[in-house]
Coordinates of C-alpha atoms in Angstrom, one line a residue:
M4 CA 0.2 0.4 0.0
K5 CA 2.6 2.1 1.3
M6 CA 4.9 1.5 -2.5
K7 CA 1.4 2.8 -4.5
I8 CA 1.2 5.4 -2.8
I9 CA 4.9 7.1 -3.8
L10 CA 4.5 6.2 -6.5
V11 CA 1.1 8.0 -7.1
T12 CA 2.5 10.8 -5.3
L13 CA 6.2 10.3 -7.9
L14 CA 3.5 10.7 -11.3
L15 CA 1.2 13.7 -9.8
F16 CA 5.2 15.3 -9.0
F17 CA 6.7 14.7 -12.5
S18 CA 2.7 15.3 -14.4
I19 CA 2.3 18.9 -13.1
G20 CA 6.4 19.2 -14.6
P21 CA 8.9 22.3 -13.8
V22 CA 6.9 26.7 -13.5
S23 CA 8.2 28.0 -16.6
A24 CA 10.6 30.8 -16.7
D25 CA 10.1 34.6 -17.1
V26 CA 11.1 36.1 -20.3
I27 CA 12.0 39.9 -19.3
T28 CA 12.8 42.6 -21.9
V29 CA 15.3 45.2 -21.5
G30 CA 15.7 48.1 -23.9
L31 CA 15.6 51.9 -24.1
K32 CA 11.8 51.9 -25.2
N33 CA 9.0 49.6 -24.6
A34 CA 10.4 47.4 -22.9
D35 CA 10.2 46.1 -19.6
Y36 CA 12.7 47.7 -17.8
T37 CA 15.0 50.4 -19.2
L38 CA 18.4 49.0 -17.4
I39 CA 20.2 45.7 -16.9
Q40 CA 20.6 45.7 -13.3
D41 CA 16.9 46.5 -12.4
A42 CA 15.6 43.4 -14.9
I43 CA 18.7 41.5 -12.8
D44 CA 17.0 42.2 -9.5
N45 CA 13.3 41.8 -10.0
A46 CA 14.1 38.7 -11.9
N47 CA 13.8 35.2 -10.2
D48 CA 16.1 32.2 -10.8
T49 CA 15.8 30.8 -14.2
D50 CA 14.4 33.6 -16.1
I51 CA 15.1 35.3 -19.6
I52 CA 16.7 38.3 -19.9
I53 CA 16.7 39.6 -23.1
V54 CA 18.3 43.0 -23.8
Y55 CA 17.6 44.9 -27.0
S56 CA 20.2 47.1 -29.1
G57 CA 21.8 49.8 -27.9
I58 CA 24.4 51.4 -25.6
Y59 CA 23.7 50.9 -21.3
S60 CA 26.6 52.6 -19.2
E61 CA 25.9 49.9 -15.8
N62 CA 28.4 47.5 -13.7
L63 CA 25.9 44.4 -13.2
F64 CA 26.0 42.4 -10.5
I65 CA 24.3 38.3 -10.6
N66 CA 24.0 36.4 -7.8
K67 CA 20.7 34.5 -9.2
S68 CA 20.7 31.3 -11.9
L69 CA 19.8 33.5 -14.7
S70 CA 19.9 33.8 -19.0
L71 CA 21.2 36.9 -20.4
K72 CA 21.3 37.1 -23.9
T73 CA 21.1 39.9 -26.8
A74 CA 18.2 39.9 -29.3
D75 CA 19.3 38.9 -32.2
N76 CA 23.2 36.9 -30.4
S77 CA 25.4 39.6 -31.6
S78 CA 27.4 41.2 -29.9
F79 CA 28.0 44.4 -32.1
N80 CA 24.6 45.4 -31.3
V81 CA 24.5 45.6 -27.3
T82 CA 26.9 47.4 -25.8
V83 CA 27.8 47.9 -22.0
K84 CA 30.3 50.7 -20.9
A85 CA 30.9 50.1 -17.0
P86 CA 31.4 53.6 -15.6
N87 CA 32.8 52.0 -12.2
S88 CA 36.6 51.0 -13.1
S89 CA 37.1 50.2 -9.7
N90 CA 34.7 47.1 -10.7
H91 CA 33.6 44.3 -13.3
I92 CA 31.2 44.9 -15.8
F93 CA 29.2 41.5 -14.9
H94 CA 30.5 40.3 -11.5
I95 CA 28.8 36.8 -11.5
S96 CA 28.2 34.8 -7.9
S97 CA 25.7 32.3 -9.2
S98 CA 25.9 29.1 -10.7
N99 CA 24.1 27.9 -13.8
T100 CA 24.2 31.9 -14.9
S101 CA 24.4 32.1 -19.5
I102 CA 25.8 35.6 -20.1
V103 CA 25.4 35.3 -24.7
G104 CA 26.1 38.2 -27.2
F105 CA 26.8 41.8 -25.0
N106 CA 30.2 44.2 -26.1
L107 CA 31.8 45.0 -22.6
T108 CA 33.7 47.3 -22.8
A109 CA 35.1 50.3 -20.6
E110 CA 33.7 53.6 -20.2
N111 CA 36.6 56.7 -20.7
E112 CA 39.1 54.2 -21.3
S113 CA 39.4 53.3 -18.0
K114 CA 40.6 49.7 -17.1
L115 CA 38.1 47.9 -14.9
R116 CA 39.5 45.2 -13.2
S117 CA 37.5 42.5 -15.8
G118 CA 34.5 42.1 -18.2
I119 CA 33.3 38.8 -17.1
Y120 CA 33.4 37.8 -13.8
L121 CA 32.9 34.6 -12.1
D122 CA 32.9 34.7 -8.9
N123 CA 32.8 31.0 -6.9
A124 CA 30.3 30.1 -9.7
S125 CA 29.6 26.7 -11.4
Y126 CA 27.9 25.4 -14.6
C127 CA 28.2 28.8 -16.2
Q128 CA 27.9 29.4 -20.0
I129 CA 30.0 32.9 -21.5
S130 CA 29.4 32.0 -25.5
D131 CA 29.5 34.5 -28.1
N132 CA 30.7 37.8 -26.1
S133 CA 33.2 40.5 -27.4
V134 CA 35.3 42.2 -24.1
S135 CA 38.2 45.2 -24.8
N136 CA 39.6 47.5 -22.6
V137 CA 39.6 46.2 -19.2
E138 CA 42.1 44.0 -16.8
D139 CA 41.5 40.8 -17.6
G140 CA 38.5 39.9 -20.5
I141 CA 37.0 37.0 -18.7
L142 CA 38.0 36.0 -15.2
L143 CA 37.9 32.9 -13.1
S144 CA 38.2 32.7 -9.5
S145 CA 37.4 29.6 -7.4
S146 CA 35.1 28.2 -10.2
R147 CA 34.6 24.9 -11.9
E148 CA 32.0 23.7 -14.7
N149 CA 32.4 26.1 -16.5
K150 CA 31.7 26.7 -20.9
I151 CA 33.6 30.0 -22.2
E152 CA 33.5 29.3 -25.5
G153 CA 33.3 32.0 -28.8
N154 CA 34.4 35.1 -26.8
S155 CA 36.5 37.4 -28.9
L156 CA 39.1 39.0 -26.2
F157 CA 41.1 42.0 -27.4
S158 CA 43.1 45.0 -25.9
N159 CA 43.1 44.4 -22.2
S160 CA 45.6 45.4 -20.0
L161 CA 46.7 42.2 -18.7
H162 CA 44.7 38.8 -19.6
G163 CA 41.9 37.8 -22.5
I164 CA 41.0 35.0 -20.1
N165 CA 42.9 34.8 -17.0
V166 CA 41.4 30.8 -14.9
S167 CA 42.6 31.3 -10.9
G168 CA 42.0 28.5 -8.7
S169 CA 39.7 27.5 -10.7
N170 CA 39.3 23.3 -12.0
N171 CA 37.0 21.4 -14.5
N172 CA 36.3 24.7 -17.3
F173 CA 36.5 24.3 -20.7
I174 CA 37.9 27.2 -22.5
N175 CA 36.4 26.9 -26.6
K176 CA 36.8 28.7 -29.6
N177 CA 37.9 31.8 -28.0
T178 CA 39.9 35.1 -30.2
V179 CA 42.2 36.1 -27.7
F180 CA 44.9 39.1 -30.0
N181 CA 46.5 42.6 -28.6
N182 CA 46.5 41.3 -24.6
R183 CA 49.3 42.0 -22.9
Y184 CA 49.1 38.1 -22.3
G185 CA 46.5 35.6 -23.9
I186 CA 45.1 32.7 -22.1
I187 CA 46.4 31.7 -18.4
A188 CA 45.3 28.8 -16.1
E189 CA 46.9 29.7 -12.6
S190 CA 46.8 26.9 -10.0
S191 CA 43.9 25.6 -11.7
N192 CA 43.4 21.7 -12.6
N193 CA 42.1 19.4 -15.0
N194 CA 40.8 22.1 -17.0
I195 CA 40.7 21.9 -21.1
I196 CA 41.6 24.5 -23.1
S197 CA 41.0 23.7 -27.1
R198 CA 40.8 25.3 -30.4
N199 CA 41.2 29.2 -29.5
N200 CA 43.4 31.1 -31.5
A201 CA 45.6 33.2 -29.1
S202 CA 47.2 35.6 -31.6
L203 CA 49.5 39.0 -31.4
N204 CA 49.6 39.4 -27.4
E205 CA 52.4 41.2 -25.6
N206 CA 53.6 38.3 -23.9
Y207 CA 52.2 34.6 -23.9
G208 CA 49.8 33.1 -26.1
I209 CA 48.6 30.1 -23.5
A210 CA 50.0 29.1 -20.5
L211 CA 50.0 27.3 -17.6
F212 CA 51.4 28.1 -14.2
R213 CA 50.8 25.6 -10.9
T214 CA 48.2 23.8 -12.8
N215 CA 48.1 20.0 -13.6
D216 CA 46.2 17.1 -15.5
S217 CA 44.6 20.0 -18.4
I218 CA 44.6 19.8 -22.0
V219 CA 46.1 22.2 -24.0
K220 CA 44.8 21.2 -27.9
E221 CA 44.1 22.1 -31.3
N222 CA 44.6 25.9 -30.4
V223 CA 46.4 28.3 -33.0
V224 CA 49.6 30.7 -31.2
T225 CA 51.1 32.4 -33.2
E226 CA 52.6 36.6 -33.1
N227 CA 53.1 36.3 -28.5
K228 CA 56.9 37.0 -28.0
H229 CA 55.9 33.2 -26.6
G230 CA 53.2 30.6 -27.5
I231 CA 52.3 28.0 -25.1
C232 CA 54.3 27.8 -21.4
L233 CA 54.5 25.3 -18.5
T234 CA 55.3 26.5 -15.6
S235 CA 55.6 24.2 -12.4
S236 CA 52.9 22.2 -14.0
F237 CA 52.8 18.5 -13.6
N238 CA 51.2 15.8 -16.2
N239 CA 49.3 17.9 -18.5
E240 CA 49.0 16.6 -22.8
I241 CA 50.2 19.1 -25.0
E242 CA 48.6 17.6 -28.5
N243 CA 47.7 19.2 -32.3
N244 CA 49.1 23.0 -31.3
S245 CA 50.1 24.8 -33.7
A246 CA 53.0 27.8 -32.2
V247 CA 54.3 28.8 -35.2
N248 CA 55.9 32.8 -36.1
N249 CA 56.3 33.7 -32.2
T250 CA 58.8 36.5 -32.1
L251 CA 60.7 33.8 -29.3
T252 CA 60.3 30.8 -29.0
G253 CA 57.0 28.1 -29.5
S254 CA 56.9 26.7 -26.3
V255 CA 58.8 27.1 -22.9
V256 CA 58.2 24.8 -20.4
W257 CA 59.6 25.4 -17.2
D258 CA 60.6 23.8 -13.5
S259 CA 57.5 21.3 -15.4
E260 CA 57.5 17.2 -14.5
T261 CA 55.5 14.6 -16.6
N262 CA 54.1 16.8 -18.8
R263 CA 53.4 15.0 -22.7
L264 CA 53.5 17.3 -26.0
E265 CA 52.8 15.8 -28.8
N266 CA 51.7 16.5 -32.9
N267 CA 52.5 20.1 -32.6
N268 CA 53.7 22.4 -35.4
F269 CA 56.8 24.6 -33.6
S270 CA 57.3 26.3 -36.2
F271 CA 58.9 29.3 -37.8
N272 CA 59.8 31.1 -34.1
R273 CA 62.8 33.3 -34.0
D274 CA 64.5 31.7 -31.4
S275 CA 63.5 27.8 -30.1
G276 CA 60.8 25.7 -31.4
L277 CA 60.7 24.0 -28.0
T278 CA 62.5 26.1 -24.6
L279 CA 63.3 23.2 -21.4
L280 CA 64.4 25.0 -19.0
H281 CA 65.3 24.7 -14.9
A282 CA 64.6 21.8 -13.2
N283 CA 62.7 20.2 -15.7
K284 CA 62.0 16.3 -15.4
N285 CA 60.6 13.1 -17.2
N286 CA 58.4 15.0 -20.1
R287 CA 57.5 13.5 -23.1
I288 CA 58.6 15.2 -26.8
L289 CA 56.9 13.2 -29.3
N290 CA 56.3 13.4 -32.8
N291 CA 55.9 17.2 -32.9
E292 CA 57.4 19.6 -36.1
L293 CA 60.5 21.3 -35.2
S294 CA 61.4 23.9 -38.3
H295 CA 62.9 26.9 -39.7
N296 CA 64.0 27.7 -36.0
K297 CA 66.6 29.6 -34.5
N298 CA 66.7 25.8 -32.6
G299 CA 64.4 23.5 -32.9
I300 CA 64.7 22.1 -29.1
Y301 CA 67.0 23.8 -26.6
S302 CA 66.9 21.5 -23.5
R303 CA 68.1 21.5 -19.8
G304 CA 66.1 19.1 -18.3
D305 CA 66.3 15.9 -17.7
G306 CA 64.8 12.5 -17.6
A307 CA 62.8 14.0 -21.1
L308 CA 62.2 11.5 -24.1
I309 CA 62.3 12.9 -26.8
R310 CA 61.5 10.4 -30.2
N311 CA 60.1 10.8 -33.3
N312 CA 60.1 14.4 -34.1
E313 CA 60.7 15.5 -37.4
I314 CA 63.5 18.2 -36.7
N315 CA 64.2 20.2 -40.1
S316 CA 65.9 23.4 -41.7
N317 CA 66.9 25.1 -38.4
D318 CA 69.8 27.2 -38.4
K319 CA 71.5 25.8 -36.0
Y320 CA 70.9 22.9 -33.8
G321 CA 68.3 20.6 -34.5
I322 CA 68.5 19.8 -30.9
L323 CA 70.7 21.5 -28.4
L324 CA 71.4 19.5 -24.9
I325 CA 73.1 21.2 -21.8
Y326 CA 73.6 19.7 -18.7
T327 CA 70.9 17.6 -18.7
T328 CA 71.5 14.1 -17.5
G329 CA 69.2 11.0 -17.9
N330 CA 67.2 11.6 -21.1
I331 CA 66.7 9.3 -24.3
V332 CA 67.1 11.0 -27.3
E333 CA 65.8 8.7 -30.7
N334 CA 64.0 7.8 -33.7
N335 CA 63.8 11.5 -34.6
T336 CA 64.7 12.9 -37.8
L337 CA 67.3 15.9 -37.9
L338 CA 67.3 17.5 -42.0
N339 CA 69.2 20.3 -43.1
N340 CA 69.9 22.2 -39.3
E341 CA 73.4 23.1 -39.3
K342 CA 74.1 21.2 -36.3
G343 CA 71.6 17.9 -35.9
I344 CA 72.2 17.5 -32.4
K345 CA 74.4 19.2 -29.7
T346 CA 76.1 17.9 -26.4
E347 CA 77.3 19.8 -23.5
K348 CA 78.3 18.7 -20.2
L349 CA 76.5 15.6 -20.7
S350 CA 75.8 12.5 -18.9
E351 CA 73.9 9.7 -19.2
N352 CA 72.2 10.4 -21.5
Q353 CA 70.9 8.0 -24.6
I354 CA 71.1 9.4 -27.4
S355 CA 70.6 6.8 -30.7
S356 CA 68.4 5.5 -34.1
N357 CA 68.2 9.0 -34.9
T358 CA 68.3 10.2 -38.2
I359 CA 71.1 12.9 -38.9
D360 CA 71.8 15.4 -42.3
D361 CA 73.5 18.5 -41.6
R362 CA 73.5 21.4 -44.3
L363 CA 77.0 22.0 -45.6
T364 CA 78.0 25.4 -44.0
A365 CA 80.8 27.8 -43.4
N366 CA 82.3 26.5 -39.9
K367 CA 82.5 22.5 -42.3
L368 CA 83.4 24.0 -45.9
I369 CA 86.6 26.8 -44.4
P370 CA 88.9 23.9 -42.7
A371 CA 88.8 22.1 -46.1
F372 CA 89.9 25.2 -48.0
L373 CA 92.7 26.5 -45.6
I374 CA 94.0 22.3 -46.1
L375 CA 93.8 23.0 -50.1
I376 CA 95.3 27.0 -50.0
I377 CA 97.9 25.2 -48.2
I378 CA 98.4 22.0 -50.1
G379 CA 98.4 23.7 -53.3
T380 CA 100.4 26.2 -52.5
V381 CA 103.1 24.0 -51.3
F382 CA 102.4 22.5 -55.1
Y383 CA 103.2 25.6 -57.0
L384 CA 105.4 26.9 -55.2
K385 CA 107.8 24.3 -56.1
K386 CA 108.3 26.0 -59.3
E387 CA 108.5 29.9 -58.4
S388 CA 111.9 32.0 -57.7
L389 CA 112.9 33.1 -54.6
L390 CA 111.3 36.6 -54.4
L391 CA 108.4 35.5 -55.8
K392 CA 108.1 33.2 -53.5
A393 CA 108.1 35.4 -50.4
L394 CA 105.6 37.8 -51.9
K395 CA 103.0 34.9 -52.5
I396 CA 103.9 33.6 -48.9
L397 CA 103.7 37.3 -47.9
L398 CA 99.7 37.5 -49.9
I399 CA 98.6 33.9 -48.2
V400 CA 99.5 35.2 -44.6
F401 CA 97.2 38.1 -44.7
I402 CA 94.7 36.2 -45.7
L403 CA 94.8 33.7 -43.5
L404 CA 95.2 37.2 -41.3
I405 CA 91.6 38.3 -42.6
L406 CA 90.0 35.1 -41.9
T407 CA 91.4 34.6 -38.5
I408 CA 89.9 37.6 -37.7
V409 CA 86.3 37.0 -38.7
A410 CA 86.1 33.9 -37.0
W411 CA 87.7 35.6 -34.0
Y412 CA 84.7 38.0 -34.1
F413 CA 82.3 36.4 -35.3
P414 CA 82.3 33.2 -33.8
F415 CA 80.8 30.1 -35.1
E416 CA 80.0 28.3 -32.5
S417 CA 77.8 30.8 -30.6
D418 CA 74.3 31.0 -29.3
L419 CA 75.3 28.3 -26.0
P420 CA 74.2 31.2 -23.3
E421 CA 74.8 28.8 -20.6
N422 CA 78.4 28.8 -21.4
N423 CA 78.5 31.9 -22.0
V424 CA 81.8 33.3 -19.4
E425 CA 84.9 31.2 -20.1
I426 CA 87.1 30.6 -16.8
N427 CA 90.4 29.9 -17.7
N428 CA 93.6 29.3 -15.8
I429 CA 92.6 28.9 -12.1
S430 CA 95.6 29.1 -9.7
W431 CA 96.2 28.8 -6.3
I432 CA 99.5 30.8 -4.7
D433 CA 100.1 29.8 -1.2
K434 CA 100.6 33.1 1.2
G435 CA 101.4 31.6 5.1
A436 CA 98.8 30.5 7.6
I437 CA 97.1 32.5 9.1
N438 CA 97.4 29.7 12.8
D439 CA 97.5 26.4 13.9
S440 CA 94.0 26.1 11.2
Y441 CA 93.8 28.0 8.5
V442 CA 96.4 29.8 5.4
K443 CA 95.5 32.1 3.7
G444 CA 96.1 32.3 -0.1
N445 CA 95.4 34.0 -3.8
L446 CA 92.8 32.5 -5.5
S447 CA 93.4 34.2 -9.6
M448 CA 91.6 33.4 -12.6
D449 CA 90.8 34.5 -16.3
F450 CA 86.9 35.4 -17.4
V451 CA 86.6 35.9 -20.7
Y452 CA 82.9 36.8 -21.9
L453 CA 82.3 35.1 -25.4
H454 CA 79.0 35.4 -26.5
K455 CA 77.1 37.7 -27.9
N456 CA 73.9 36.7 -27.7
S457 CA 72.9 36.2 -24.5
Q458 CA 69.5 37.9 -23.4
S459 CA 67.2 35.5 -25.6
L460 CA 64.8 35.2 -23.0
S461 CA 65.5 39.0 -21.7
L462 CA 62.1 41.2 -20.3
E463 CA 63.2 43.7 -23.1
E464 CA 64.2 42.9 -26.6
S465 CA 68.1 44.3 -25.8
P466 CA 70.2 44.7 -28.5
E467 CA 73.7 43.0 -28.2
T468 CA 75.1 44.1 -25.8
D469 CA 79.5 44.8 -25.2
I470 CA 79.2 44.9 -21.3
L471 CA 77.8 41.8 -19.1
P472 CA 77.0 42.7 -15.7
V473 CA 77.7 39.1 -13.5
Y474 CA 77.9 38.0 -10.3
V475 CA 81.6 35.9 -9.1
H476 CA 80.2 33.2 -6.6
I477 CA 83.5 31.4 -5.2
S478 CA 82.3 28.1 -2.6
S479 CA 84.1 25.3 -1.8
M480 CA 84.0 21.7 -0.2
S481 CA 86.0 19.3 1.4
A482 CA 87.5 16.5 -0.4
A483 CA 86.5 14.6 2.5
S484 CA 83.2 15.0 2.6
T485 CA 80.4 12.7 2.4
L486 CA 77.2 15.6 2.3
G487 CA 78.4 16.9 -1.0
D488 CA 77.2 20.3 -0.3
Y489 CA 79.9 23.5 -1.1
T490 CA 80.1 26.2 1.1
P491 CA 80.2 30.0 -0.3
L492 CA 83.8 31.6 0.8
Y493 CA 83.3 34.8 -1.4
E494 CA 81.1 36.9 -4.3
E495 CA 81.0 39.7 -6.0
P496 CA 79.3 41.8 -9.2
L497 CA 81.8 42.7 -12.0
T498 CA 81.4 44.0 -15.5
L499 CA 83.0 41.8 -18.6
E500 CA 83.2 42.9 -21.6
Y501 CA 83.5 41.2 -24.8
L502 CA 85.9 38.6 -26.1
K503 CA 88.2 40.5 -23.9
P504 CA 90.0 38.6 -20.8
Y505 CA 89.5 40.1 -16.8
H506 CA 92.2 38.5 -14.7
Y507 CA 90.5 37.8 -11.2
S508 CA 91.5 37.7 -7.5
H509 CA 91.0 37.5 -4.7
L510 CA 92.7 36.5 -0.7
L511 CA 90.6 33.3 0.8
D512 CA 91.4 31.2 3.4
F513 CA 91.5 27.6 3.9
E514 CA 91.3 24.9 6.5
K515 CA 94.8 22.9 7.0
E516 CA 95.7 19.7 6.0
K517 CA 92.6 18.9 3.9
Q518 CA 92.2 18.5 0.5
H519 CA 89.1 21.0 -1.1
N520 CA 87.3 21.5 -4.4
V521 CA 87.0 24.3 -4.9
L522 CA 83.8 25.7 -7.3
V523 CA 84.0 29.1 -8.9
E524 CA 80.8 30.0 -10.3
I525 CA 79.9 32.9 -12.9
Y526 CA 76.1 34.3 -13.0
T527 CA 73.9 37.0 -14.5
N528 CA 70.8 38.3 -13.8
R529 CA 68.1 38.6 -16.6
Y530 CA 64.4 39.5 -16.5
Y531 CA 62.0 37.4 -17.2
E532 CA 58.1 38.5 -18.3
Y533 CA 57.2 34.9 -18.4
P534 CA 57.9 32.4 -17.4
N535 CA 59.3 33.1 -13.7
P536 CA 56.6 34.0 -12.5
V537 CA 53.4 35.1 -13.8
Y538 CA 53.6 38.6 -14.5
G539 CA 57.5 39.1 -14.6
D540 CA 60.9 38.5 -12.2
S541 CA 64.4 38.5 -12.5
H542 CA 67.0 34.9 -12.2
W543 CA 70.1 34.9 -11.2
E544 CA 70.9 31.9 -14.1
L545 CA 73.9 30.4 -14.9
I546 CA 76.4 31.3 -17.4
G547 CA 80.1 29.9 -16.5
V548 CA 81.2 27.0 -14.0
A549 CA 85.0 25.9 -13.3
G550 CA 86.3 23.4 -10.3
R551 CA 90.0 23.5 -9.1
D552 CA 91.2 20.9 -6.8
I553 CA 93.6 23.0 -3.6
N554 CA 95.8 20.3 -1.9
L555 CA 96.8 20.9 1.9
T556 CA 97.6 17.8 3.0
S557 CA 101.3 17.5 4.3
K558 CA 103.7 15.8 1.7

């Protein structure tokens, strides 16, 4: 009997059906309201607000589940110019809200905080809107399960789209251009960023910052400074994107692990197609095309799997690996690069089964050319008089001198910023005992600033410079130490001149009766707009290192 009552009750409940939503109109005339906020204040949950053509001067706050859309779904006919620059144009604190078809901008060119702000809101739809002249075009804060689709975000002073502390959102088919930054997901997980066009932004096109388990796919990212960037982000999939024609890199990965970059096109970028910097580990670089960049892949990351990539026609190196370990580089095709694979300071890397065919360049031809000149000269001068021999030898010496000068001032092996200061002639001169435990001595060495092109990721696009400010850092470790830690001894700033040796010396104290491993490191302070951190910072970057053993044990 009870079961029959429950079934009858359920049938009666569903037969009644949901209460239908009201439709409220807003217009400058012949409408329910003339102000959008008045319509919002008087609406109930699930109501639909239709806004007719016109220019509305309002900052709008929505705390109900409403649908706001323009009468003809066109963002060209309904403009909201918000007068209060300290607030947002649309501030949404309710879930299940939709905003469709509006043109949003600041009044009197003041930069508002955002065009559309989702504040702890879920299951909202923000589509087909145009947002300009604010700080963040669309800002999500602590919001989840929202769809941001088909919007046009341009000329904003910060981001086109900013996803902050927000998970499981869908960012799809948006056009993001001429902003300072394009699209960012910061401290946000499980988001999908797909099929967007993020181009012509001042800095990056798309960035993940402290963001995990997200997908960035099928986006077009062109003519930014950096294309697609990852910082301190893990387990993300970057696939089937086109990051081309960016002024520096197609993609930058910084301090990030176990990300998968697959089937992307990182080509025609002014610096590297893909750059892996600073404490990256175990990223997978698979089936990408990296062509017509300065370098195809530039890496300082460890444990990367670089497999089945097409890396062709890059100006310098197909793959450039510096201070890396545990990488697997296999089954890649590297054609028509100046050099297919270049390694510096490597250990325990597996490089195998790659197809490499380097192009013929001047630095390869010059040695062969000089050898031919010498052989031909020796053969030819056998038949000449002594005076003619002397004149021709002088001519040859003059030609060789010119070639030497060219090679000196235009070095062929450039663009290695992490090896940019050479440290030579490290010597120790004992100056005598200080007491029973320590001795004093003079540590001296020579520094040479090698490569002008050392600022490729700087905040400002500065020209090549002859002057390089650096910091010298000296530390030591006892050879008997089991901890492996170096103890700082001394540091100071210096200024180096391009290709001009700098003789450096300093008095140091060392403990007697021990063998010391002395480490000399040279750093320069680079300024990054991205990726350290999201809004720019400086970073002391190692550009030269050398060591010397000093034996103070009794003999």
